Amino acid sequence: MCRRELLGLAAMAGAGVLTRIAPGRAQALSGKQIRVVVPFPAGGPTDMVARPLAQMLGDGLNAIIMIDNRGGAGGSIGADAVAKSAPDGQTLLVGTVGTHAINPALYAKLPYDPLADFTALALVAQAPVAVVVHPSQPVNNLADLVALAKRMPGQLNYGSAGAGTPGHLTGEMFRSVSGIDIQHVPYKGSAPAVTDLIGGQIQIMFDPLQSVLSNVQGGKLRALAVSSRTRSPVVPDVPTIAESGYDGFETTAWWGVFAPARMPDVLVAALSAEIQRIAASDAFRSRLEPLGVTPIATLSGAVFLEFQRGEISKWGRAVHDAGVRID
């Protein structure tokens, strides 16, 4: 979903969302234990978003927060656990573009329905996918990369955190629109792919910005472009793929908070309002922006659900075009 559509949905939500639902504390949850399921291992990109969010949510609700890192199957195990939990506000999921937009097309037997089995509370953050190379590569921008790839068809390898991840699918989308022949090398996570890119075993990588940012800033990797509609404030000199000659190109990794379906309206309203308040806060922004992640504080409820539907359609096409399927 492009930035214009995202802003349009935010306008539909209206500026009054944050102030219309009061108070910021759900009395029914005060003093209760809330389990926040992170469907990926500790220390990863989703964890980086979830932990400050969970801490601030506990403070805002006067609740006891327990982080439950439950990884596996591209986040499906943790997501399924939340889908099957009681809709009492005490079990929440930090869902991702993977769990709630990509996996429905990627997995032949997904154990949950990303729409029907959840209450979409609020979108909280987004991050672009970065196109990075080793500094020894004779390329300084996407035009150079495309020219090199066309001189060496099938000889350049690009890594990602795994098959069906935002990085992999962004790479496939770019391969398609640019007409280049580059080979995908899937890894089990970003860290080993980055290690091989720095070591010269692969030539290119597509990965969410926060996973490669420190190496870009340290000069170990060169960023050629980011996949968001606008440039990232942490790497303002790096152009977008769209402005590099591929108008309309946009993908982002994103994170949102979900609860089990059929949660009472009073809990939905209170939790959505509190999560949006946190996402709009300077404290949350200061934790995420240095990582290359942008907080989003304007999409909740039905508007967030509409955003998710658009993402399911877009990423579903990308999965189909890439010919990826996990049985």
Coordinates of C-alpha atoms in Angstrom, one line a residue:
M1 CA 0.0 0.0 0.0
C2 CA 1.5 3.3 -1.1
R3 CA 2.0 6.3 1.2
R4 CA -0.9 8.2 -0.4
E5 CA -3.3 5.4 0.4
L6 CA -1.9 5.1 3.9
L7 CA -2.4 8.8 4.4
G8 CA -5.9 8.5 3.0
L9 CA -6.8 5.8 5.5
A10 CA -5.4 7.9 8.3
A11 CA -7.6 10.8 7.2
M12 CA -10.6 8.5 7.4
A13 CA -9.7 7.6 10.9
G14 CA -9.8 11.3 11.8
A15 CA -7.7 13.3 14.1
G16 CA -10.2 12.7 16.9
V17 CA -9.3 9.1 17.4
L18 CA -6.7 9.8 20.0
T19 CA -8.9 12.1 22.0
R20 CA -12.4 10.6 21.4
I21 CA -11.8 7.5 23.4
A22 CA -11.0 8.2 27.0
P23 CA -9.5 7.5 29.4
G24 CA -6.0 6.3 28.5
R25 CA -6.2 3.5 31.1
A26 CA -8.5 0.5 30.8
Q27 CA -9.7 0.0 34.4
A28 CA -10.7 -3.6 33.6
L29 CA -7.0 -4.4 33.0
S30 CA -5.5 -2.4 35.9
G31 CA -3.4 -4.8 38.0
K32 CA -3.9 -7.7 35.6
Q33 CA -1.2 -9.6 33.8
I34 CA -1.1 -9.1 30.1
R35 CA 0.9 -11.5 27.9
V36 CA 2.4 -9.8 24.8
V37 CA 3.3 -12.5 22.3
V38 CA 6.3 -11.7 20.0
P39 CA 6.1 -14.4 17.3
F40 CA 9.9 -14.3 16.7
P41 CA 13.0 -14.9 18.8
A42 CA 14.3 -12.3 21.3
G43 CA 16.6 -9.7 19.9
G44 CA 15.1 -9.6 16.4
P45 CA 13.4 -6.7 14.6
T46 CA 10.0 -7.5 16.0
D47 CA 11.4 -7.7 19.5
M48 CA 13.0 -4.2 19.1
V49 CA 9.5 -2.8 18.5
A50 CA 7.6 -4.9 21.0
R51 CA 9.7 -4.4 24.1
P52 CA 9.5 -0.6 24.4
L53 CA 5.8 -0.8 23.4
A54 CA 5.1 -3.4 26.0
Q55 CA 6.9 -1.5 28.7
M56 CA 4.9 1.7 28.0
L57 CA 1.7 -0.2 27.7
G58 CA 2.2 -1.7 31.1
D59 CA 2.8 1.7 32.6
G60 CA -0.2 3.2 30.8
L61 CA -2.6 0.5 31.9
N62 CA -1.1 -0.1 35.3
A63 CA -0.8 -3.7 34.3
I64 CA 1.8 -6.4 34.6
I65 CA 3.4 -7.2 31.2
M66 CA 4.9 -10.5 30.3
I67 CA 6.8 -10.8 27.0
D68 CA 6.4 -14.2 25.4
N69 CA 8.8 -14.8 22.5
R70 CA 7.2 -17.7 20.6
G71 CA 9.0 -18.0 17.3
G72 CA 8.7 -20.6 14.5
A73 CA 7.1 -21.1 11.1
G74 CA 7.5 -17.4 10.0
G75 CA 5.7 -16.2 13.1
S76 CA 2.7 -18.5 12.6
I77 CA 3.2 -20.4 15.8
G78 CA 2.9 -17.3 18.0
A79 CA 0.1 -15.8 16.0
D80 CA -1.9 -19.0 16.2
A81 CA -1.4 -19.1 20.0
V82 CA -3.0 -15.7 20.3
A83 CA -5.8 -16.5 17.8
K84 CA -6.8 -19.4 20.1
S85 CA -6.6 -17.4 23.3
A86 CA -9.5 -15.9 25.3
P87 CA -10.5 -12.4 24.0
D88 CA -10.2 -10.8 27.5
G89 CA -7.5 -8.2 26.7
Q90 CA -4.9 -10.2 28.6
T91 CA -3.3 -11.8 25.5
L92 CA -2.0 -9.6 22.7
L93 CA 0.2 -10.2 19.6
V94 CA 2.7 -7.9 18.0
G95 CA 1.9 -9.0 14.5
T96 CA 4.0 -8.2 11.4
V97 CA 3.7 -7.9 7.7
G98 CA 4.8 -11.5 7.7
T99 CA 2.2 -13.0 10.1
H100 CA -0.7 -10.9 8.8
A101 CA -0.1 -10.2 5.1
I102 CA 2.6 -12.5 3.6
N103 CA 1.9 -15.8 5.4
P104 CA -1.6 -16.4 4.0
A105 CA -0.2 -16.7 0.5
L106 CA 3.1 -18.3 1.6
Y107 CA 1.9 -21.2 3.7
A108 CA -0.3 -23.9 2.2
K109 CA -1.8 -24.8 5.6
L110 CA -1.8 -21.7 7.8
P111 CA -3.4 -22.5 11.2
Y112 CA -5.2 -19.2 11.5
D113 CA -7.1 -16.7 9.5
P114 CA -5.3 -13.3 9.6
L115 CA -8.5 -11.4 9.4
A116 CA -11.3 -13.5 11.0
D117 CA -9.3 -14.8 13.9
F118 CA -8.0 -11.4 15.2
T119 CA -9.1 -8.0 16.4
A120 CA -6.9 -5.5 14.7
L121 CA -6.1 -2.9 17.4
A122 CA -3.5 -0.5 15.9
L123 CA -0.6 -0.2 13.5
V124 CA 2.4 1.0 15.4
A125 CA 5.5 1.1 13.2
Q126 CA 7.0 0.7 9.7
A127 CA 10.5 0.3 8.2
P128 CA 11.7 0.3 4.6
V129 CA 13.6 -2.6 3.1
A130 CA 17.2 -1.4 2.2
V131 CA 19.2 -2.5 -0.8
V132 CA 22.8 -2.9 0.3
V133 CA 26.1 -4.1 -1.2
H134 CA 29.6 -4.6 0.0
P135 CA 31.6 -1.3 -0.5
S136 CA 34.0 -3.1 -2.8
Q137 CA 31.3 -3.6 -5.4
P138 CA 31.7 -1.0 -8.2
V139 CA 28.2 0.4 -7.7
N140 CA 27.1 3.6 -6.1
N141 CA 23.4 3.6 -6.9
L142 CA 20.6 1.4 -8.3
A143 CA 21.4 2.4 -11.9
D144 CA 25.0 1.1 -11.4
L145 CA 23.7 -2.1 -9.8
V146 CA 21.2 -2.8 -12.7
A147 CA 24.0 -2.1 -15.3
L148 CA 26.3 -4.5 -13.5
A149 CA 23.7 -7.2 -13.2
K150 CA 22.9 -6.9 -16.9
R151 CA 26.5 -7.4 -17.8
M152 CA 26.6 -10.4 -15.5
P153 CA 23.3 -12.2 -15.9
G154 CA 22.7 -14.9 -13.3
Q155 CA 26.1 -14.3 -11.7
L156 CA 25.1 -11.9 -8.8
N157 CA 23.5 -13.4 -5.7
Y158 CA 21.3 -11.5 -3.3
G159 CA 20.6 -12.7 0.3
S160 CA 17.6 -12.3 2.5
A161 CA 16.5 -13.3 6.0
G162 CA 14.6 -16.2 4.4
A163 CA 12.2 -17.3 1.7
G164 CA 9.0 -15.3 1.8
T165 CA 10.4 -12.5 4.0
P166 CA 9.8 -8.9 3.1
G167 CA 13.5 -8.7 1.9
H168 CA 13.1 -11.7 -0.4
L169 CA 9.9 -10.5 -1.9
T170 CA 11.1 -6.9 -2.3
G171 CA 14.1 -8.4 -4.1
E172 CA 11.8 -10.4 -6.4
M173 CA 9.7 -7.3 -7.1
F174 CA 12.8 -5.3 -7.9
R175 CA 14.2 -8.1 -10.1
S176 CA 10.9 -8.1 -12.0
V177 CA 10.6 -4.3 -12.6
S178 CA 14.3 -3.8 -13.4
G179 CA 14.5 -6.8 -15.7
I180 CA 17.7 -8.2 -14.1
D181 CA 18.7 -11.8 -13.5
I182 CA 20.0 -12.1 -9.9
Q183 CA 19.8 -15.3 -7.8
H184 CA 18.2 -15.5 -4.4
V185 CA 20.1 -17.0 -1.5
P186 CA 17.8 -17.5 1.5
Y187 CA 19.3 -17.5 5.0
K188 CA 17.9 -18.4 8.4
G189 CA 17.7 -14.8 9.6
S190 CA 19.3 -11.5 8.8
A191 CA 22.5 -11.9 10.8
P192 CA 24.1 -14.8 8.8
A193 CA 23.2 -13.1 5.6
V194 CA 24.8 -9.8 6.7
T195 CA 27.9 -11.8 7.7
D196 CA 28.2 -13.4 4.3
L197 CA 27.6 -10.1 2.5
I198 CA 30.4 -8.5 4.5
G199 CA 32.6 -11.5 3.8
G200 CA 31.9 -11.4 0.1
Q201 CA 30.0 -14.7 -0.3
I202 CA 27.0 -12.8 -1.7
Q203 CA 27.0 -9.5 -3.5
I204 CA 23.6 -7.9 -2.6
M205 CA 21.1 -8.0 0.2
F206 CA 17.5 -6.8 0.6
D207 CA 16.6 -6.5 4.2
P208 CA 14.6 -4.2 6.6
L209 CA 16.7 -1.2 7.3
Q210 CA 17.1 -1.8 11.0
S211 CA 18.9 -5.1 10.4
V212 CA 21.6 -3.5 8.3
L213 CA 21.7 0.1 9.6
S214 CA 24.7 -0.2 12.0
N215 CA 26.8 -1.8 9.3
V216 CA 25.8 1.0 6.8
Q217 CA 26.7 3.7 9.3
G218 CA 29.9 1.9 10.1
G219 CA 31.0 1.7 6.5
K220 CA 30.9 -2.0 6.2
L221 CA 28.0 -2.0 3.8
R222 CA 26.8 0.6 1.2
A223 CA 23.1 1.4 1.0
L224 CA 21.9 2.0 -2.6
A225 CA 18.2 2.6 -1.9
V226 CA 15.3 2.1 0.5
S227 CA 11.9 0.7 -0.5
S228 CA 9.7 3.3 1.3
R229 CA 7.8 6.1 -0.5
T230 CA 10.0 8.7 1.2
R231 CA 13.6 8.6 2.4
S232 CA 14.5 7.4 5.8
P233 CA 15.5 10.2 8.2
V234 CA 18.4 8.1 9.6
V235 CA 19.9 7.7 6.1
P236 CA 18.7 10.9 4.4
D237 CA 21.2 10.7 1.6
V238 CA 20.0 7.3 0.4
P239 CA 17.3 7.6 -2.3
T240 CA 14.2 5.6 -2.5
I241 CA 13.7 2.9 -5.2
A242 CA 10.9 5.0 -6.6
E243 CA 13.0 8.1 -7.1
S244 CA 15.8 5.9 -8.6
G245 CA 13.8 5.3 -11.7
Y246 CA 11.1 2.9 -10.5
D247 CA 8.1 5.1 -9.9
G248 CA 5.4 3.7 -7.6
F249 CA 7.7 1.1 -6.1
E250 CA 7.1 0.7 -2.4
T251 CA 7.3 -2.0 0.2
T252 CA 7.6 -1.7 4.0
A253 CA 8.0 -4.1 6.9
W254 CA 5.4 -3.2 9.5
W255 CA 4.3 -4.1 13.0
G256 CA 0.8 -3.9 14.6
V257 CA -1.0 -5.0 17.7
F258 CA -3.7 -7.7 17.5
A259 CA -5.9 -9.4 20.0
P260 CA -8.1 -12.5 19.6
A261 CA -11.3 -12.1 17.7
R262 CA -14.6 -11.2 19.5
M263 CA -13.0 -9.0 22.2
P264 CA -15.5 -6.7 23.9
D265 CA -15.8 -3.3 22.4
V266 CA -14.8 -1.5 25.7
L267 CA -11.5 -3.3 25.8
V268 CA -10.9 -2.8 22.1
A269 CA -11.5 1.0 22.4
A270 CA -9.3 1.3 25.5
L271 CA -6.4 -0.8 24.2
S272 CA -6.5 0.9 20.8
A273 CA -6.4 4.4 22.3
E274 CA -3.6 3.5 24.7
I275 CA -1.5 1.9 21.9
Q276 CA -2.0 4.9 19.7
R277 CA -1.1 7.3 22.5
I278 CA 2.2 5.3 23.0
A279 CA 2.9 5.3 19.2
A280 CA 2.5 9.1 19.1
S281 CA 4.8 9.7 22.1
D282 CA 8.2 11.2 21.9
A283 CA 9.5 8.4 24.2
F284 CA 8.5 5.7 21.7
R285 CA 9.8 7.7 18.8
S286 CA 13.1 8.1 20.4
R287 CA 13.4 4.4 20.9
L288 CA 12.6 3.4 17.3
E289 CA 13.8 6.2 15.0
P290 CA 17.5 5.6 15.6
L291 CA 16.9 2.0 14.5
G292 CA 15.4 3.2 11.2
V293 CA 11.9 2.4 12.3
T294 CA 9.1 5.0 12.0
P295 CA 6.3 5.0 14.6
I296 CA 2.7 5.1 13.1
A297 CA 0.0 6.5 15.4
T298 CA -3.0 7.1 13.1
L299 CA -4.3 3.7 12.1
S300 CA -6.5 1.6 14.3
G301 CA -9.7 -0.5 14.3
A302 CA -11.5 -0.7 10.9
V303 CA -9.0 1.6 9.2
F304 CA -6.1 -0.6 10.3
L305 CA -8.1 -3.6 9.0
E306 CA -8.5 -2.0 5.6
F307 CA -4.8 -1.3 5.5
Q308 CA -4.2 -5.0 6.3
R309 CA -6.5 -6.1 3.5
G310 CA -4.5 -4.0 1.0
E311 CA -1.3 -5.5 2.2
I312 CA -2.6 -9.1 2.0
S313 CA -3.5 -8.4 -1.7
K314 CA -0.1 -6.8 -2.5
W315 CA 2.1 -9.3 -0.8
G316 CA 0.0 -12.2 -2.0
R317 CA 0.7 -11.2 -5.6
A318 CA 4.4 -10.9 -4.8
V319 CA 4.4 -14.5 -3.3
H320 CA 2.7 -15.8 -6.3
D321 CA 5.0 -14.1 -8.8
A322 CA 8.0 -15.3 -6.9
G323 CA 6.7 -18.9 -7.0
V324 CA 7.3 -19.4 -3.3
R325 CA 5.2 -21.9 -1.3
I326 CA 5.8 -23.6 2.0
D327 CA 3.9 -26.8 2.6

